[in-house]
mmCIF file of C-alpha atoms and ligand atoms in Angstrom:
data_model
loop_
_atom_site.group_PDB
_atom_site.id
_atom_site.type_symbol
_atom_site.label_atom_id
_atom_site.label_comp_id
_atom_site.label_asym_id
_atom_site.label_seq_id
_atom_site.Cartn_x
_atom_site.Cartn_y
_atom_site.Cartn_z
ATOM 1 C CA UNK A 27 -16.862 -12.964 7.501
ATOM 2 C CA UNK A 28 -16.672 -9.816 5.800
ATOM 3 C CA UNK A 29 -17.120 -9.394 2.552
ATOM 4 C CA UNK A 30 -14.784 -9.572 -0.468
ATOM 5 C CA UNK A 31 -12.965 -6.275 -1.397
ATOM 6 C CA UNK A 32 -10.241 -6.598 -3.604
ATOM 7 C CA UNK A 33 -9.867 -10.215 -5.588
ATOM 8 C CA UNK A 34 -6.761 -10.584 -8.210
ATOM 9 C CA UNK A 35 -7.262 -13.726 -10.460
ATOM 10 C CA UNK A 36 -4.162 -14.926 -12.513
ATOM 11 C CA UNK A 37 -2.880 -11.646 -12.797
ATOM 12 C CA UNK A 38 0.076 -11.667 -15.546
ATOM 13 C CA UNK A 39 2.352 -8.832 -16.166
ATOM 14 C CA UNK A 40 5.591 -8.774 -18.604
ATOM 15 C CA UNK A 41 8.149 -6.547 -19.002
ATOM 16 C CA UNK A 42 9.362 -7.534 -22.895
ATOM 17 C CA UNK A 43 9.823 -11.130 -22.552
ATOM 18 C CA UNK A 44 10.180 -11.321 -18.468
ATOM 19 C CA UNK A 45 7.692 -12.255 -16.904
ATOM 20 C CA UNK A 46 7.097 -10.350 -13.504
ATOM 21 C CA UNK A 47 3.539 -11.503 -12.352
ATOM 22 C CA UNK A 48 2.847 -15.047 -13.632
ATOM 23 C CA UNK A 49 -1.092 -15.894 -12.796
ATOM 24 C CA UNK A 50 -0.913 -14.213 -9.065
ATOM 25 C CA UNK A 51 -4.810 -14.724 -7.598
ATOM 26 C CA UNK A 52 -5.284 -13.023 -3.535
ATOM 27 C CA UNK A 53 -8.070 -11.845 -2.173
ATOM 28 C CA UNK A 54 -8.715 -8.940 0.431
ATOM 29 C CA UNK A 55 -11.676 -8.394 2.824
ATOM 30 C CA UNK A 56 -13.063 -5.117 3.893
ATOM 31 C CA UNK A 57 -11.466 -3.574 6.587
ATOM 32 C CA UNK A 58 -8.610 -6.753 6.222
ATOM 33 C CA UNK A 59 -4.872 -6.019 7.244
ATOM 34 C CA UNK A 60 -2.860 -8.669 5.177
ATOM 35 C CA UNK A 61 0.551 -8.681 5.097
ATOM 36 C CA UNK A 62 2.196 -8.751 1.209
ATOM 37 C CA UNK A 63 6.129 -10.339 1.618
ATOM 38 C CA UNK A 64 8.191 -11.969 -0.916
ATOM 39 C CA UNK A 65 12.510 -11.663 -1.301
ATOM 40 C CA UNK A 66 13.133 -8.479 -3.680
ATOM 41 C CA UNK A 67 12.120 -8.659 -6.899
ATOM 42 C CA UNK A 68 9.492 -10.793 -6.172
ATOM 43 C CA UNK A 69 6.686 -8.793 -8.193
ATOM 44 C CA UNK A 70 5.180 -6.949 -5.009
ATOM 45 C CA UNK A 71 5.387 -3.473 -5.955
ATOM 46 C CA UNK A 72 4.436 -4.932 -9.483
ATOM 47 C CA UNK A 73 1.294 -6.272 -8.431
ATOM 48 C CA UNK A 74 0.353 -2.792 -6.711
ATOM 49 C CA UNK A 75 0.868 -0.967 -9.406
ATOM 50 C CA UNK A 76 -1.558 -2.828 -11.717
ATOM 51 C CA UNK A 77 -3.719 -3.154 -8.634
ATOM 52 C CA UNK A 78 -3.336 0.660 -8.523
ATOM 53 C CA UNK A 79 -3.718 1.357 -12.295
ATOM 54 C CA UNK A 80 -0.292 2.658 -13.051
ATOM 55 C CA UNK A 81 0.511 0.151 -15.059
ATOM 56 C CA UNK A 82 -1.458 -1.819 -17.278
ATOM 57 C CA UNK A 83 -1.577 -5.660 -17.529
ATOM 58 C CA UNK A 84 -1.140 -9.021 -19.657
ATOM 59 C CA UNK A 85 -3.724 -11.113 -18.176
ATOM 60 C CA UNK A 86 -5.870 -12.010 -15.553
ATOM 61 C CA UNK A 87 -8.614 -9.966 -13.700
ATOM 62 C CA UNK A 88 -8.764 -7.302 -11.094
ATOM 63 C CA UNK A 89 -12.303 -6.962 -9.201
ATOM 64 C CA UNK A 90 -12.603 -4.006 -6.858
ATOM 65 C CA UNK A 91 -15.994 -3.882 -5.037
ATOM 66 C CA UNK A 92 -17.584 -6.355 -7.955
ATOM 67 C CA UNK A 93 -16.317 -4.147 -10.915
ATOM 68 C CA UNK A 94 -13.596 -5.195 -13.404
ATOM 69 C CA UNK A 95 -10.940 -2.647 -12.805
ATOM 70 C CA UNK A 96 -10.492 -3.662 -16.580
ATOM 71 C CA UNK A 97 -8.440 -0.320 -18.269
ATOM 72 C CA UNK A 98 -10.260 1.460 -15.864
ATOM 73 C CA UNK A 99 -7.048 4.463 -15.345
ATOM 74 C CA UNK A 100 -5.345 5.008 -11.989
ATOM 75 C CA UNK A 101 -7.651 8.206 -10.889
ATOM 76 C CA UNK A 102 -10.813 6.729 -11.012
ATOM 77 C CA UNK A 103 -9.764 3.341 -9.173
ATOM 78 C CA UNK A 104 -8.191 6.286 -6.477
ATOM 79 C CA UNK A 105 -11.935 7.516 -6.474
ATOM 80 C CA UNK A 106 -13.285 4.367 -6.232
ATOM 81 C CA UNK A 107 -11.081 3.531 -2.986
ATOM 82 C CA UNK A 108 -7.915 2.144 -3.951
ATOM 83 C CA UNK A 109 -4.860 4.485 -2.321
ATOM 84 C CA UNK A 110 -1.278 3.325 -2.188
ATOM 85 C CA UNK A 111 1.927 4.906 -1.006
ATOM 86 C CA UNK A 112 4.919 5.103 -3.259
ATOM 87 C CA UNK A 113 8.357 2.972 -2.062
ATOM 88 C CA UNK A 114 9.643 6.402 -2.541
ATOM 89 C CA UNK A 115 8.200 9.064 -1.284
ATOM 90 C CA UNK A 116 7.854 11.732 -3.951
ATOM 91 C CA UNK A 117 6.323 14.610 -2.787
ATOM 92 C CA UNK A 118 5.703 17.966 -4.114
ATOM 93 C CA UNK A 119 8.760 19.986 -3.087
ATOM 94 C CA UNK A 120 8.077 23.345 -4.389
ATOM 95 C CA UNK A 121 4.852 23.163 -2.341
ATOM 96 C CA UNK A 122 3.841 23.547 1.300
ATOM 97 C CA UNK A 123 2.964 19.908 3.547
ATOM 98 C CA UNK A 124 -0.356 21.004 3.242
ATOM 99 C CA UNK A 125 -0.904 22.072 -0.100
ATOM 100 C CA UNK A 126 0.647 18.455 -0.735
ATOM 101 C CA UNK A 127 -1.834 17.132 0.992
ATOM 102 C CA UNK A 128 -4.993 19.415 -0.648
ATOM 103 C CA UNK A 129 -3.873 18.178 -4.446
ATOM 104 C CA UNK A 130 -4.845 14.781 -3.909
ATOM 105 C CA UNK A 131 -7.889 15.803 -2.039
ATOM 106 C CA UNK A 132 -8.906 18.003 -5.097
ATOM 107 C CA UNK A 133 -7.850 14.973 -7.225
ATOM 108 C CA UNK A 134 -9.608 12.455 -5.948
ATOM 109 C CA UNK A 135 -12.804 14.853 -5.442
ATOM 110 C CA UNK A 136 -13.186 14.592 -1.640
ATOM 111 C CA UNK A 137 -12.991 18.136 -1.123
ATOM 112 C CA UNK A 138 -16.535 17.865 -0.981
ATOM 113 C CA UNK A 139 -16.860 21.668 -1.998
ATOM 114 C CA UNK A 140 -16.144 22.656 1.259
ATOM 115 C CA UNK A 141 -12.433 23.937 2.271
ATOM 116 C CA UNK A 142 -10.329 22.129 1.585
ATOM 117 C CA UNK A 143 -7.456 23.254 3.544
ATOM 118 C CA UNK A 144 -9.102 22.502 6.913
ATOM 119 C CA UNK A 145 -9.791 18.760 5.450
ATOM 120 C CA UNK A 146 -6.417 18.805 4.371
ATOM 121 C CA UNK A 147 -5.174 19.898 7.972
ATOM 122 C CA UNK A 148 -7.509 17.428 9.451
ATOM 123 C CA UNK A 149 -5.726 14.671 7.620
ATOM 124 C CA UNK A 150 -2.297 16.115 8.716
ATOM 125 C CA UNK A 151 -3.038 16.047 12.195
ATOM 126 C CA UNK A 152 -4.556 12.047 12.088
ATOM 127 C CA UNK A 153 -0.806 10.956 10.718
ATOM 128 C CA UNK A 154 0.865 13.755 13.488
ATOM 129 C CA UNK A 155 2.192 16.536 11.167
ATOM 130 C CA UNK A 156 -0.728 19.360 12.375
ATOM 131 C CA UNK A 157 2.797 21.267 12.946
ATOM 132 C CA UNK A 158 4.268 21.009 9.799
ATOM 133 C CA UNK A 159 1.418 22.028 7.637
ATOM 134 C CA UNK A 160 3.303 25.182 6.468
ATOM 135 C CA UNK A 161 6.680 23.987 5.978
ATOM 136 C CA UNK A 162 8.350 22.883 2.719
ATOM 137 C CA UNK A 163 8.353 19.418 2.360
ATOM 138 C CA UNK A 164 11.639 19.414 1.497
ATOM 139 C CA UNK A 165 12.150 20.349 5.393
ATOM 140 C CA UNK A 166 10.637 16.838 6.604
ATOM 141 C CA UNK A 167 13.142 14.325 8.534
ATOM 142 C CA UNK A 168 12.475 10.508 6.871
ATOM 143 C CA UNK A 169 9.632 9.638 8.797
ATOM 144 C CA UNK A 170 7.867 12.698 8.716
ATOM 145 C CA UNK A 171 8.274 11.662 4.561
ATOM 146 C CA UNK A 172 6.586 8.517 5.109
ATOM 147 C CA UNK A 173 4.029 10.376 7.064
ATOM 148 C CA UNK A 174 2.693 12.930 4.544
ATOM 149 C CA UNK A 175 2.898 9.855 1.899
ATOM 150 C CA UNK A 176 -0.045 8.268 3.985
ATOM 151 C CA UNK A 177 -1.499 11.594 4.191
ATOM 152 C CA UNK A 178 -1.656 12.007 0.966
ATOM 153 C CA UNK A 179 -2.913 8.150 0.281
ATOM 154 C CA UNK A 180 -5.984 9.139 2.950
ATOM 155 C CA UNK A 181 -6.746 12.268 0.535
ATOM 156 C CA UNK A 182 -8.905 10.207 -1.231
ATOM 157 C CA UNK A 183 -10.499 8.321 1.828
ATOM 158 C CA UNK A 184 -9.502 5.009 0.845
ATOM 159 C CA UNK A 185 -11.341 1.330 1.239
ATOM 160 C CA UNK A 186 -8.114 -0.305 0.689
ATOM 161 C CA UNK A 187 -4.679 1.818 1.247
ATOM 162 C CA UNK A 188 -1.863 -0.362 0.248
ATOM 163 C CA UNK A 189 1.380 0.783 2.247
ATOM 164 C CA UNK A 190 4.699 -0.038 0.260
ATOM 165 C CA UNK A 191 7.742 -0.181 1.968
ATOM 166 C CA UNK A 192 6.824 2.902 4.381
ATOM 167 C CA UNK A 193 9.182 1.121 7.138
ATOM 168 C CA UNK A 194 12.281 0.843 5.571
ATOM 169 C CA UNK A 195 15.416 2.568 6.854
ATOM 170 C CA UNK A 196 12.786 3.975 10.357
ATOM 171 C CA UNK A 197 14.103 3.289 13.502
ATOM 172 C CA UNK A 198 12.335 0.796 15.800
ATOM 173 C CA UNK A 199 10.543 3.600 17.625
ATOM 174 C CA UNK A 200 9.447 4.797 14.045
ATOM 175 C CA UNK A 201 8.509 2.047 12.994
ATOM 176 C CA UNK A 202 6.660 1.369 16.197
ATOM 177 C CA UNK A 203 4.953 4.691 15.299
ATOM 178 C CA UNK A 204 4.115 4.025 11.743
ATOM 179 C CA UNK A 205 2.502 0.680 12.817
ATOM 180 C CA UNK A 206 0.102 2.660 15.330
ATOM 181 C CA UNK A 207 -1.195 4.862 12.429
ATOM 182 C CA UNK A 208 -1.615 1.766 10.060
ATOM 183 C CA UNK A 209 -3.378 0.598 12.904
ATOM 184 C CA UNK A 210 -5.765 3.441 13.313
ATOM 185 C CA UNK A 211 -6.486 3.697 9.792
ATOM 186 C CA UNK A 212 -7.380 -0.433 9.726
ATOM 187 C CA UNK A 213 -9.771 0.793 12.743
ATOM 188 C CA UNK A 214 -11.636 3.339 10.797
ATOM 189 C CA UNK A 215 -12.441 0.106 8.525
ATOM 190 C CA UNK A 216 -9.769 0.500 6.017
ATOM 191 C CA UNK A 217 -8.396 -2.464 4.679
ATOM 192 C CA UNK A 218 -4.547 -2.459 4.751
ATOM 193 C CA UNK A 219 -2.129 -4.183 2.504
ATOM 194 C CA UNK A 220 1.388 -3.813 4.529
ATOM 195 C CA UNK A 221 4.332 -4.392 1.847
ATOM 196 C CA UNK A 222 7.342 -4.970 4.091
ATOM 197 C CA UNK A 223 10.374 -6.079 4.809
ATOM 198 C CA UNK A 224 10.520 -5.661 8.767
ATOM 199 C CA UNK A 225 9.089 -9.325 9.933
ATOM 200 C CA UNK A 226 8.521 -8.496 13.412
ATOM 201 C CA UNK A 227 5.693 -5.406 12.158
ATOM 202 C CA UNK A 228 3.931 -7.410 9.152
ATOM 203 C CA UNK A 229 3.855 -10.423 11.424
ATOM 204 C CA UNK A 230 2.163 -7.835 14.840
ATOM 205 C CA UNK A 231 0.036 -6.168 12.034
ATOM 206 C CA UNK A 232 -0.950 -9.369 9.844
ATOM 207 C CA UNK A 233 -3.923 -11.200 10.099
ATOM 208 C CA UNK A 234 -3.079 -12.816 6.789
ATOM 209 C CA UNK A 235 0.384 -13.035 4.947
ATOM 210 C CA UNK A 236 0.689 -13.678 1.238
ATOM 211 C CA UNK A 237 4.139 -14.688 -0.281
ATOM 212 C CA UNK A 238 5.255 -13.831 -3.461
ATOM 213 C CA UNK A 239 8.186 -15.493 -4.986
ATOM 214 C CA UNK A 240 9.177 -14.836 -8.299
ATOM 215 C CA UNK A 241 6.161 -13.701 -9.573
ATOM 216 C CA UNK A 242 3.940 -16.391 -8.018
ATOM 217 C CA UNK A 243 2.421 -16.862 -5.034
ATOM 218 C CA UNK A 244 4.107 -19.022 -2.642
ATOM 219 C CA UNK A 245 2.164 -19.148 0.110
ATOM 220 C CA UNK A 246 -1.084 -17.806 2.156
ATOM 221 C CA UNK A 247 -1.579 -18.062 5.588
ATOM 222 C CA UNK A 248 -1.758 -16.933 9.236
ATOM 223 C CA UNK A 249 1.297 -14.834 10.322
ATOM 224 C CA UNK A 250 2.807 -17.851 12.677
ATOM 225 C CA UNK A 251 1.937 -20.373 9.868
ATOM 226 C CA UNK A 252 3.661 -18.334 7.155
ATOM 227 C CA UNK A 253 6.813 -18.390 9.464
ATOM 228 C CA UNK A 254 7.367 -21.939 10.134
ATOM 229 C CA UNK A 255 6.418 -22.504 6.074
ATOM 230 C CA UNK A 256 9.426 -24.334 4.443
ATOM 231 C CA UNK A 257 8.670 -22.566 1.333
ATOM 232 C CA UNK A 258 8.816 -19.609 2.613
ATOM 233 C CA UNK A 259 12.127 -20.180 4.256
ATOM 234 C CA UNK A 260 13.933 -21.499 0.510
ATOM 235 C CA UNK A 261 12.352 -18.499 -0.829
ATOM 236 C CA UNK A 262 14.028 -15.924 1.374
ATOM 237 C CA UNK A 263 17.589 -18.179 2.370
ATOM 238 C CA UNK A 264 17.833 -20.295 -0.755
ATOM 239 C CA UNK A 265 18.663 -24.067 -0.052
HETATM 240 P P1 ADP B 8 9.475 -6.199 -5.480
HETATM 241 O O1 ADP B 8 8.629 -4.996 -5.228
HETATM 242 O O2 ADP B 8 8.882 -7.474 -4.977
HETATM 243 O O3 ADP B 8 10.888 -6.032 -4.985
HETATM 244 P P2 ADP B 8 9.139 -5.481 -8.263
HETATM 245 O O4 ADP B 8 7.690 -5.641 -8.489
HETATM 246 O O5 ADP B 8 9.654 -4.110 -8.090
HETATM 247 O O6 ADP B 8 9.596 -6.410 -7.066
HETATM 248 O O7 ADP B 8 9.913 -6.144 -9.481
HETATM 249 C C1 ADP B 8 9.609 -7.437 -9.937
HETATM 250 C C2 ADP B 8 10.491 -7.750 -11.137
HETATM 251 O O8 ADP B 8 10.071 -6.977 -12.260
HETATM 252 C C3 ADP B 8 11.962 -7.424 -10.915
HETATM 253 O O9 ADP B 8 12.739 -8.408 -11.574
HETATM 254 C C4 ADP B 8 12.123 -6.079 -11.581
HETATM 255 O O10 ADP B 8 13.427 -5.911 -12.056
HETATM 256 C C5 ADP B 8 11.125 -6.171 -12.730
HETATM 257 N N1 ADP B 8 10.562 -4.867 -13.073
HETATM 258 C C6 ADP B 8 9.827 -4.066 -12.263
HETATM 259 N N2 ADP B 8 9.446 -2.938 -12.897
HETATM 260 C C7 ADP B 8 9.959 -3.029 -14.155
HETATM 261 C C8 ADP B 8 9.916 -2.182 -15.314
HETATM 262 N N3 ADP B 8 9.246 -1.031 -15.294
HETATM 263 N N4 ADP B 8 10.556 -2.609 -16.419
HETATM 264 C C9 ADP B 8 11.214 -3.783 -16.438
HETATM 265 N N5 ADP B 8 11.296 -4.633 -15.397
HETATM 266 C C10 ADP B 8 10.680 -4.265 -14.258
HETATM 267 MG MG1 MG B 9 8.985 -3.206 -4.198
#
């Protein structure tokens, strides 16, 4: 077995007096895909974001490659190897695809000193917008959004790139397509936690499903495990 990547232990975040994370422990491998499901308003995008570093927390841990991610602030944990893709994609709009692609790259300090626009191209070709590279963002169809957020989440040449929501409202072509790249990406050795909604891709891309349900976890498990779970069923269809 490969070893440990990412391990949340009792993770507690608040908002006031709610409680949106209430002592939520998973673990992640290198190079793992797991699957991260729960109804809305679970805490998923919640536990990202401390995860991520964008917001801070009440309790618990967060050890990322043995260090305590601590108060350690959202750009170094992206240099250390943490990536993650917004729910909504927010790009740059004054700005070119590709120039949306090279601030992150500057950002997270993978330039490397050499040019960064051909790195930045490379990217944009590996998620299929080497076409696009000099057209406003503001010209990109939906999918071609959810492409350049990946791109922009591979800037910093992630260990672990957690993909939030980057299937909803895609067609089941699209999403057929976005699976492929998250696919690609997981065979380059990037871990992969899929947030998402569409059952039929987390369960293909899963080799391990956590379930969040209001602010706990639920359940952990193998895809075809998770889905005959009676837990997991109240959760989602109440009783
Ligand atoms: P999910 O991504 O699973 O749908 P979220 O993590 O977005 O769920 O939200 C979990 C809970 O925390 C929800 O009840 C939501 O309303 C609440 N919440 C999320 N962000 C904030 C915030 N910034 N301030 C207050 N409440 C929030
Ligand atoms: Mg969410």
């Amino acid at each position: 077995m490969s070893e440990t990547l990412l391990q949340v232990e009792g993770l507690i975040k608040r908002f006031g007096g709610f409680t949106a994370l209430d002592g939520v422990s998973l673990e992640v491998r290198a190079g793992e895909r797991l699957g991260l499901i729960g109804p809305n308003g679970s805490g998923k995008t919640t536990l990202i974001s401390c995860v991520a570093g964008t917001l801070p927390t009440d309790g618990g841990r967060i050890v990322f490659k043995g260090t305590v991610l601590g108060r350690m602030p959202a750009y170094r944990r992206t240099r250390r190897g943490i990536a993650r893709s917004y729910q909504v994609p927010k790009p740059f709009t004054s700005m070119t695809v590709l120039e949306n692609v090279a601030v992150p790259l500057e950002y997270a300090g993978r330039g490397g000193g050499g040019d960064v626009a051909a790195r930045a191209l490379e990217i944009l070709v590996s998620v299929g917008l080497g076409d696009k590279a000099d057209e406003n963002s503001l010209s990109l169809t939906q999918i071609e959004l959810r492409k350049l957020e990946l791109a922009r989440a591979l800037a910093a040449e992630p260990e672990l790139l957690i993909a939030d929501e980057v299937m909803a409202g895609l067609s089941n072509a699209e999403v057929d397509e976005m699976l492929e790249l998250l696919f690609a990406f997981n065979g380059r050795g990037i871990a992969v936690i899929m947030i998402e909604h569409i059952m039929r891709a987390v369960m293909r891309f899963s080799q391990r499903i956590v379930v969040l349900d209001a602010g706990t976890v639920i359940a952990e498990g193998a895809p075809d495990d998770i889905l005959k779970n009676p837990d997991v069923e109240r959760a989602y269809f109440g009783e």
